[in-house]
Coordinates of N, CA and C in Angstrom, one line a residue:
M1 N 16.2 -18.9 -14.9 CA 17.7 -18.4 -14.9 C 17.5 -17.5 -15.2
T2 N 17.1 -16.6 -16.5 CA 16.8 -15.5 -17.0 C 17.3 -14.3 -15.7
N3 N 15.2 -14.9 -15.0 CA 14.3 -13.8 -14.3 C 16.3 -14.3 -13.1
S4 N 16.7 -14.5 -12.7 CA 17.9 -14.2 -11.6 C 19.3 -13.8 -11.6
I5 N 19.6 -13.5 -13.4 CA 20.2 -13.1 -14.0 C 19.5 -11.7 -13.5
E6 N 18.6 -11.7 -14.1 CA 18.2 -9.8 -13.9 C 18.6 -9.2 -13.0
I7 N 17.8 -10.4 -11.4 CA 17.7 -9.6 -10.2 C 18.8 -9.0 -10.2
L8 N 20.0 -10.0 -10.3 CA 21.2 -9.7 -10.3 C 21.9 -8.0 -11.1
K9 N 21.5 -8.4 -11.7 CA 22.5 -6.9 -12.4 C 20.8 -5.8 -12.0
K10 N 20.4 -5.8 -11.8 CA 19.5 -4.8 -10.8 C 20.1 -4.6 -9.3
L11 N 20.1 -5.8 -8.8 CA 20.7 -5.8 -7.3 C 22.2 -5.9 -7.6
T12 N 23.4 -5.9 -7.7 CA 24.8 -6.0 -7.6 C 25.3 -4.3 -8.0
P13 N 25.1 -3.8 -8.7 CA 25.2 -2.4 -8.7 C 24.8 -1.4 -7.4
V14 N 24.1 -1.8 -7.2 CA 23.8 -0.6 -6.7 C 24.4 -1.1 -5.1
A15 N 24.0 -2.3 -5.0 CA 24.4 -3.1 -3.3 C 25.9 -2.7 -3.5
L16 N 27.2 -2.6 -4.9 CA 28.3 -2.3 -4.8 C 28.1 -1.0 -4.2
F17 N 27.5 -0.2 -4.9 CA 28.0 1.6 -4.7 C 27.8 1.9 -3.5
F18 N 26.6 1.6 -3.1 CA 26.7 1.5 -1.3 C 27.1 0.9 -0.8
L19 N 27.7 -0.1 -0.8 CA 29.5 -0.3 -0.3 C 30.3 0.0 0.0
I20 N 30.6 0.7 -1.4 CA 31.9 1.8 -1.4 C 32.0 2.8 -0.3
I21 N 30.4 3.2 -1.2 CA 30.1 4.5 -0.2 C 30.6 4.5 0.8
H22 N 30.0 3.5 2.1 CA 29.5 2.8 3.5 C 31.2 2.6 3.8
V23 N 32.0 1.8 3.5 CA 33.6 1.3 3.4 C 34.2 3.1 2.9
L24 N 33.8 3.9 2.6 CA 34.5 5.4 2.1 C 34.6 6.0 3.4
F25 N 33.3 6.0 4.2 CA 32.8 6.8 5.2 C 33.5 6.2 5.6
F26 N 33.5 5.6 6.5 CA 34.1 4.7 7.6 C 35.6 4.4 8.0
K27 N 36.3 5.6 6.6 CA 37.6 5.8 6.6 C 38.0 6.8 7.1
L28 N 37.0 7.5 7.4 CA 36.9 9.0 7.6 C 37.6 8.9 8.9
P29 N 38.7 10.4 9.5 CA 39.6 9.7 10.7 C 39.0 9.8 11.9
F30 N 37.8 10.5 12.3 CA 37.2 10.5 13.3 C 36.4 8.5 13.8
L31 N 36.2 8.4 12.1 CA 35.0 7.5 12.1 C 35.9 5.6 12.1
Q32 N 37.6 5.8 11.6 CA 37.6 5.0 11.4 C 37.9 4.2 12.7
D33 N 38.2 4.3 13.8 CA 38.7 3.3 15.1 C 37.2 2.8 15.3
K34 N 36.0 3.7 14.9 CA 34.5 2.6 15.6 C 34.9 1.2 14.4
A35 N 34.8 1.3 13.1 CA 34.8 0.3 12.4 C 35.6 -0.4 12.9
T36 N 36.6 -0.3 12.7 CA 37.7 -2.2 13.3 C 36.8 -2.1 14.9
E37 N 36.1 -1.8 15.4 CA 35.5 -2.4 17.0 C 34.3 -3.6 16.5
F38 N 33.8 -3.1 15.3 CA 32.6 -3.3 14.9 C 32.3 -4.6 15.1
Y39 N 31.4 -5.7 15.8 CA 31.2 -7.2 15.8 C 31.3 -8.1 13.8
Y40 N 30.0 -7.6 13.2 CA 30.5 -7.4 11.8 C 31.1 -6.4 11.5
N41 N 31.9 -6.8 10.7 CA 32.8 -5.7 9.2 C 31.4 -5.6 8.6
I42 N 31.7 -4.3 8.1 CA 30.9 -4.3 6.5 C 30.6 -4.4 5.8
P43 N 31.6 -5.0 5.3 CA 31.9 -6.4 3.5 C 31.0 -7.2 3.9
I44 N 30.9 -7.8 5.2 CA 29.7 -9.2 5.5 C 28.7 -8.6 5.6
L45 N 28.6 -7.8 6.3 CA 26.9 -7.0 6.5 C 26.1 -7.4 5.4
Y46 N 27.3 -6.4 4.2 CA 26.5 -6.5 3.0 C 27.0 -7.4 2.2
L47 N 27.0 -8.4 2.5 CA 27.5 -9.9 1.9 C 25.9 -10.7 2.6
L48 N 26.1 -10.8 4.2 CA 24.7 -11.4 4.1 C 23.1 -10.7 3.7
F49 N 23.1 -9.2 4.6 CA 21.8 -9.1 3.5 C 21.5 -9.1 2.1
F50 N 22.9 -9.1 0.9 CA 22.9 -9.1 -0.6 C 21.9 -10.6 -0.8
V51 N 22.5 -11.5 0.3 CA 22.0 -13.1 -0.1 C 20.7 -13.1 0.0
F52 N 20.1 -12.0 1.2 CA 19.0 -12.3 2.4 C 18.4 -11.7 0.8
S53 N 18.9 -10.8 0.5 CA 17.3 -9.5 -1.0 C 16.9 -10.7 -1.8
F54 N 18.4 -11.6 -2.4 CA 18.0 -12.1 -4.0 C 17.6 -13.3 -3.8
L55 N 17.3 -14.0 -2.3 CA 17.0 -15.6 -2.1 C 15.5 -14.6 -2.2
I56 N 15.0 -13.7 -1.6 CA 13.7 -13.5 -1.2 C 13.3 -12.6 -2.6
L57 N 14.1 -12.1 -3.5 CA 13.7 -11.5 -4.5 C 13.6 -12.6 -6.2
I58 N 14.3 -13.9 -5.4 CA 14.3 -15.0 -6.5 C 12.9 -15.8 -6.0
I59 N 12.6 -16.2 -4.7 CA 11.7 -16.8 -4.4 C 10.6 -16.2 -5.0
V60 N 10.2 -14.8 -4.1 CA 9.3 -14.1 -5.3 C 8.9 -14.2 -6.5
T61 N 10.2 -13.8 -7.3 CA 9.7 -13.9 -8.9 C 9.0 -15.6 -9.5
K62 N 9.7 -16.4 -8.9 CA 9.6 -18.4 -8.6 C 8.0 -17.9 -8.6
I63 N 7.8 -17.5 -7.5 CA 5.7 -17.9 -7.5 C 5.0 -17.0 -8.0
S64 N 5.3 -15.9 -8.4 CA 4.9 -15.1 -9.5 C 4.7 -15.0 -10.6
E65 N 5.8 -16.3 -11.4 CA 5.3 -17.2 -12.3 C 4.2 -18.3 -12.2
K66 N 4.3 -18.8 -10.8 CA 3.5 -20.2 -10.9 C 2.2 -19.7 -10.4
N67 N 1.5 -18.5 -9.9 CA 0.0 -18.2 -8.7 C 1.0 -17.2 -8.6
F68 N 0.2 -16.2 -9.5 CA 0.6 -13.9 -9.2 C -0.2 -13.1 -8.2
D69 N -1.5 -14.8 -7.9 CA -2.4 -13.8 -7.1 C -1.5 -13.6 -5.4
N70 N -0.5 -15.2 -4.6 CA -0.2 -15.3 -3.7 C 1.3 -14.5 -3.2
T71 N 1.5 -13.8 -4.7 CA 2.9 -13.2 -5.3 C 3.1 -12.2 -3.1
G72 N 2.3 -11.2 -3.5 CA 2.7 -10.0 -2.5 C 2.4 -11.1 -0.7
M73 N 1.8 -11.9 -0.2 CA 1.8 -12.6 0.7 C 3.8 -13.1 0.9
I74 N 4.3 -13.9 0.0 CA 5.1 -14.9 -0.1 C 6.4 -13.9 0.3
F75 N 5.6 -12.5 -0.2 CA 7.6 -11.2 0.0 C 7.1 -10.8 1.4
M76 N 6.3 -10.4 1.6 CA 5.4 -10.1 2.7 C 6.5 -11.3 4.4
F77 N 5.9 -13.3 4.4 CA 6.3 -13.8 4.8 C 7.6 -13.4 4.6
A78 N 8.5 -13.9 3.1 CA 10.3 -13.8 3.2 C 10.5 -13.1 4.3
T79 N 10.2 -11.5 4.1 CA 10.7 -10.6 4.0 C 10.4 -10.9 5.9
S80 N 9.4 -10.9 6.2 CA 9.7 -11.4 8.0 C 10.1 -12.4 8.4
I81 N 10.5 -13.4 8.1 CA 11.7 -14.4 8.1 C 12.8 -14.2 7.5
K82 N 13.8 -12.6 7.1 CA 14.8 -12.2 6.9 C 14.9 -11.2 8.3
M83 N 13.8 -10.9 8.5 CA 13.8 -9.7 10.2 C 14.3 -10.9 10.8
V84 N 13.2 -11.7 11.5 CA 13.7 -12.4 12.7 C 15.4 -12.9 12.2
V85 N 15.8 -13.5 11.3 CA 16.9 -13.8 11.1 C 17.8 -12.4 11.0
A86 N 17.9 -11.1 10.4 CA 18.3 -10.0 11.3 C 18.1 -9.7 12.8
F87 N 17.3 -10.0 13.3 CA 16.9 -9.7 14.6 C 18.2 -10.9 15.4
F88 N 18.2 -12.2 15.3 CA 19.3 -12.7 15.9 C 20.9 -12.3 15.9
L89 N 20.9 -11.6 14.2 CA 22.1 -11.7 14.2 C 22.6 -10.4 15.1
V90 N 21.6 -9.3 14.8 CA 21.4 -7.6 16.2 C 22.2 -8.1 17.5
R91 N 21.4 -8.9 17.9 CA 21.6 -9.4 19.5 C 22.8 -9.3 19.7
P92 N 24.6 -9.7 19.7 CA 25.4 -9.5 20.6 C 25.0 -7.9 20.3
I93 N 24.9 -7.9 19.4 CA 25.1 -5.7 18.8 C 23.9 -4.9 19.7
L94 N 22.9 -5.1 20.3 CA 21.9 -4.6 21.1 C 22.9 -4.9 22.6
Y95 N 23.8 -5.9 23.7 CA 23.9 -5.7 24.6 C 25.4 -5.2 24.6
R96 N 25.9 -4.9 24.2 CA 27.1 -3.8 23.6 C 26.8 -3.1 24.1
E97 N 27.5 -2.3 24.9 CA 28.0 -0.9 25.5 C 28.5 -0.1 24.4
D98 N 28.6 1.4 24.8 CA 29.0 2.1 23.9 C 29.2 2.2 22.1
N99 N 27.9 1.5 21.7 CA 28.1 0.5 20.3 C 26.5 1.3 19.7
K100 N 26.6 2.7 19.6 CA 25.6 3.7 19.6 C 25.9 3.8 17.2
I101 N 27.1 3.6 17.3 CA 27.0 3.7 16.1 C 27.4 2.6 15.5
E102 N 27.7 0.6 15.7 CA 27.1 -0.4 15.6 C 25.7 -0.6 15.0
K103 N 25.2 0.1 16.1 CA 23.2 -0.6 16.1 C 23.0 0.5 14.4
I104 N 23.4 1.6 14.8 CA 23.2 2.7 13.3 C 23.5 1.8 12.3
N105 N 24.8 1.3 12.0 CA 25.6 0.9 10.7 C 24.6 -0.1 10.1
F106 N 24.2 -1.1 11.1 CA 23.6 -2.3 10.9 C 22.0 -2.2 11.2
F107 N 21.1 -1.0 11.1 CA 20.1 -1.3 11.1 C 20.5 -0.6 9.0
A108 N 20.9 1.0 9.2 CA 20.9 1.6 7.9 C 21.4 0.4 6.9
V109 N 22.2 -0.4 6.5 CA 22.2 -1.8 6.2 C 21.0 -2.9 6.0
F110 N 20.6 -3.2 6.9 CA 19.2 -3.8 6.7 C 17.8 -3.0 5.8
I111 N 17.8 -1.6 6.1 CA 17.2 -0.9 5.5 C 17.2 -0.4 4.3
L112 N 18.4 -0.7 4.0 CA 18.5 -0.5 2.6 C 18.2 -1.3 1.6
F113 N 18.8 -2.2 2.4 CA 18.5 -3.7 1.4 C 17.4 -4.0 1.2
L114 N 16.2 -4.1 2.6 CA 14.6 -3.8 2.5 C 14.5 -3.1 1.9
L115 N 14.5 -1.7 1.8 CA 14.2 -0.5 0.8 C 15.1 -1.0 -1.1
L116 N 15.6 -1.8 -1.2 CA 15.9 -2.3 -2.5 C 15.7 -3.0 -2.6
E117 N 15.0 -4.3 -2.0 CA 14.4 -5.4 -2.7 C 12.3 -5.3 -2.6
T118 N 12.4 -4.1 -2.2 CA 11.2 -3.8 -2.5 C 10.7 -3.1 -3.2
I119 N 11.7 -2.1 -4.1 CA 12.0 -1.6 -5.8 C 11.8 -2.8 -5.8
I120 N 12.6 -3.4 -6.3 CA 13.0 -4.4 -7.6 C 11.8 -5.0 -7.8
A121 N 11.5 -5.6 -7.0 CA 10.5 -6.7 -6.0 C 8.7 -5.6 -6.5
A122 N 8.6 -4.1 -6.6 CA 7.6 -3.8 -6.7 C 7.5 -3.6 -8.3
K123 N 9.3 -3.2 -9.1 CA 8.4 -2.4 -10.8 C 8.7 -4.1 -11.3
F124 N 9.4 -5.8 -10.6 CA 9.2 -6.4 -11.6 C 7.8 -7.1 -11.3
L125 N 6.6 -6.4 -10.7 CA 5.6 -7.2 -10.4 C 4.7 -6.3 -11.4
N126 N 5.3 -4.9 -11.4 CA 4.0 -4.6 -12.3 C 4.4 -4.4 -13.8
K127 N 5.4 -5.4 -13.7 CA 5.6 -5.3 -15.3 C 4.3 -6.3 -16.5
K128 N 3.6 -7.2 -14.9 CA 3.0 -8.3 -15.2 C 1.9 -7.8 -15.1

């Protein structure tokens, strides 16, 4: 239980900070119309990837407590599953015309959370 609270304390403020910056960025006059046409709105993307990252970090911490040697492989496996799910989420966006900004937006959020979960997992595992 403590590990999940620690993970939430690390992941939530950073995710909220980037969500606010991201939403404010799309409030700019020349981008405001683009955000309304997105297949997935920005808060939904952040929520989805937040949940994925949180679950991956919980799984990695639980596995590291039981069998530390398999932690890296579990992290890579869980991240691979996340990538497959992300591919199915991005498919409707890939085949739409004139949505370059939306593609960049989706992959930016994906990479942000991939980076966050990697940094948090590395810090957690380096403590042990």
